[in-house]
Short mmCIF file of C-alpha atoms in Angstrom, two decimals:
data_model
loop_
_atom_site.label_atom_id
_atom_site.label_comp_id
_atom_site.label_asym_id
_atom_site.label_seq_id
_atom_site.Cartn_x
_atom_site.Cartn_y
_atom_site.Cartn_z
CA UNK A 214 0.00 0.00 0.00
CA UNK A 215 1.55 3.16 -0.96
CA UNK A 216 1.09 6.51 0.97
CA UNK A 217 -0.99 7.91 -1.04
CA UNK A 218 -3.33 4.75 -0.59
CA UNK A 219 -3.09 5.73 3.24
CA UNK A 220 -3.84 9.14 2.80
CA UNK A 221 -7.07 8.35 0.77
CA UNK A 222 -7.95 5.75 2.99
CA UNK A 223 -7.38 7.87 6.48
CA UNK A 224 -9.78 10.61 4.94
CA UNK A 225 -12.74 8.30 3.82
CA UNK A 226 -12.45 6.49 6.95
CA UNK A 227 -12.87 9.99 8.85
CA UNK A 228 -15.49 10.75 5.99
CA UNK A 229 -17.66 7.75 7.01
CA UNK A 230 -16.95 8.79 10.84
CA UNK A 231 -18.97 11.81 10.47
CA UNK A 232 -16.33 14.37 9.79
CA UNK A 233 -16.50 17.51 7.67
CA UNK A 234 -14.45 17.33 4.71
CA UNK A 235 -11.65 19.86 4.25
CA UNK A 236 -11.00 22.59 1.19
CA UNK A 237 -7.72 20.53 1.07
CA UNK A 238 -9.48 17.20 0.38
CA UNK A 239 -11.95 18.26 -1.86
CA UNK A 240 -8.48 19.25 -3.89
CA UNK A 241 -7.11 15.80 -2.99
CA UNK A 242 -10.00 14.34 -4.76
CA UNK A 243 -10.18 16.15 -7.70
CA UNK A 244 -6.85 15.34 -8.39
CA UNK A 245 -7.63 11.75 -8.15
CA UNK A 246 -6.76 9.66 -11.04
CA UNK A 247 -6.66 6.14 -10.61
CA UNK A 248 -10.42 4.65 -11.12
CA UNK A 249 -10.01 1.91 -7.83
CA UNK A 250 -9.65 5.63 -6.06
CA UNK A 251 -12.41 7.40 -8.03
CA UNK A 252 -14.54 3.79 -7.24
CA UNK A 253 -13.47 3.78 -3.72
CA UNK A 254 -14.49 7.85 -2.87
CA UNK A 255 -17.70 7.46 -4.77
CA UNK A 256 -18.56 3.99 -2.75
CA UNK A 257 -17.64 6.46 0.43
CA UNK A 258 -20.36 8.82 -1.06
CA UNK A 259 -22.84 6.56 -1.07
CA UNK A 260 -22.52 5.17 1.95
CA UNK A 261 -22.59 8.34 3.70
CA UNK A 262 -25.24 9.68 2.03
CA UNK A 263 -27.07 6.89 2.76
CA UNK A 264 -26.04 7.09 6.55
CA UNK A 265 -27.72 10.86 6.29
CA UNK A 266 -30.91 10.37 4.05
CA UNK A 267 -31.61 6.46 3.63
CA UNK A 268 -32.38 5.38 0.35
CA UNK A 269 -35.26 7.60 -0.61
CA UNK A 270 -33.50 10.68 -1.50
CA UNK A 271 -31.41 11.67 -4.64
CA UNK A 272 -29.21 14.79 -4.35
CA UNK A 273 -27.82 16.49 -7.16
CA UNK A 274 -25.42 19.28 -6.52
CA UNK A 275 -22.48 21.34 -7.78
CA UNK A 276 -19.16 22.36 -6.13
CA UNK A 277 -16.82 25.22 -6.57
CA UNK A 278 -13.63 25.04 -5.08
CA UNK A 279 -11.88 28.57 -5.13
#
């Protein structure tokens, strides 16, 4: 497992914990590249947003990053 591995696993592991996401993270993500990543932060999505709203709501929503 490389560090960056442990970096994106240490944030969606705080993620699914219940804790804000930081400016610096959203950057982290954007950045991301490699689709098990991009597979593994949009699984975290889910299951957070499913943690939040069950399985009866569908958000849409945009994000700027400045």
């Amino acid at each position: 497992m490389t560090a960056a591995d442990l970096n994106l696993t240490r944030i969606l592991n705080r993620l699914q914990k219940g804790h804000p996401v930081e400016k610096n993270e959203v950057k982290y993500f954007l950045g991301l590249s490699d689709p098990y990543d991009i597979s593994l932060l949009f699984e975290t999505a889910r299951n957070v947003r499913t943690g939040y709203f069950g399985s009866n709501i569908f958000l849409y929503g945009f994000l700027l990053v400045l």
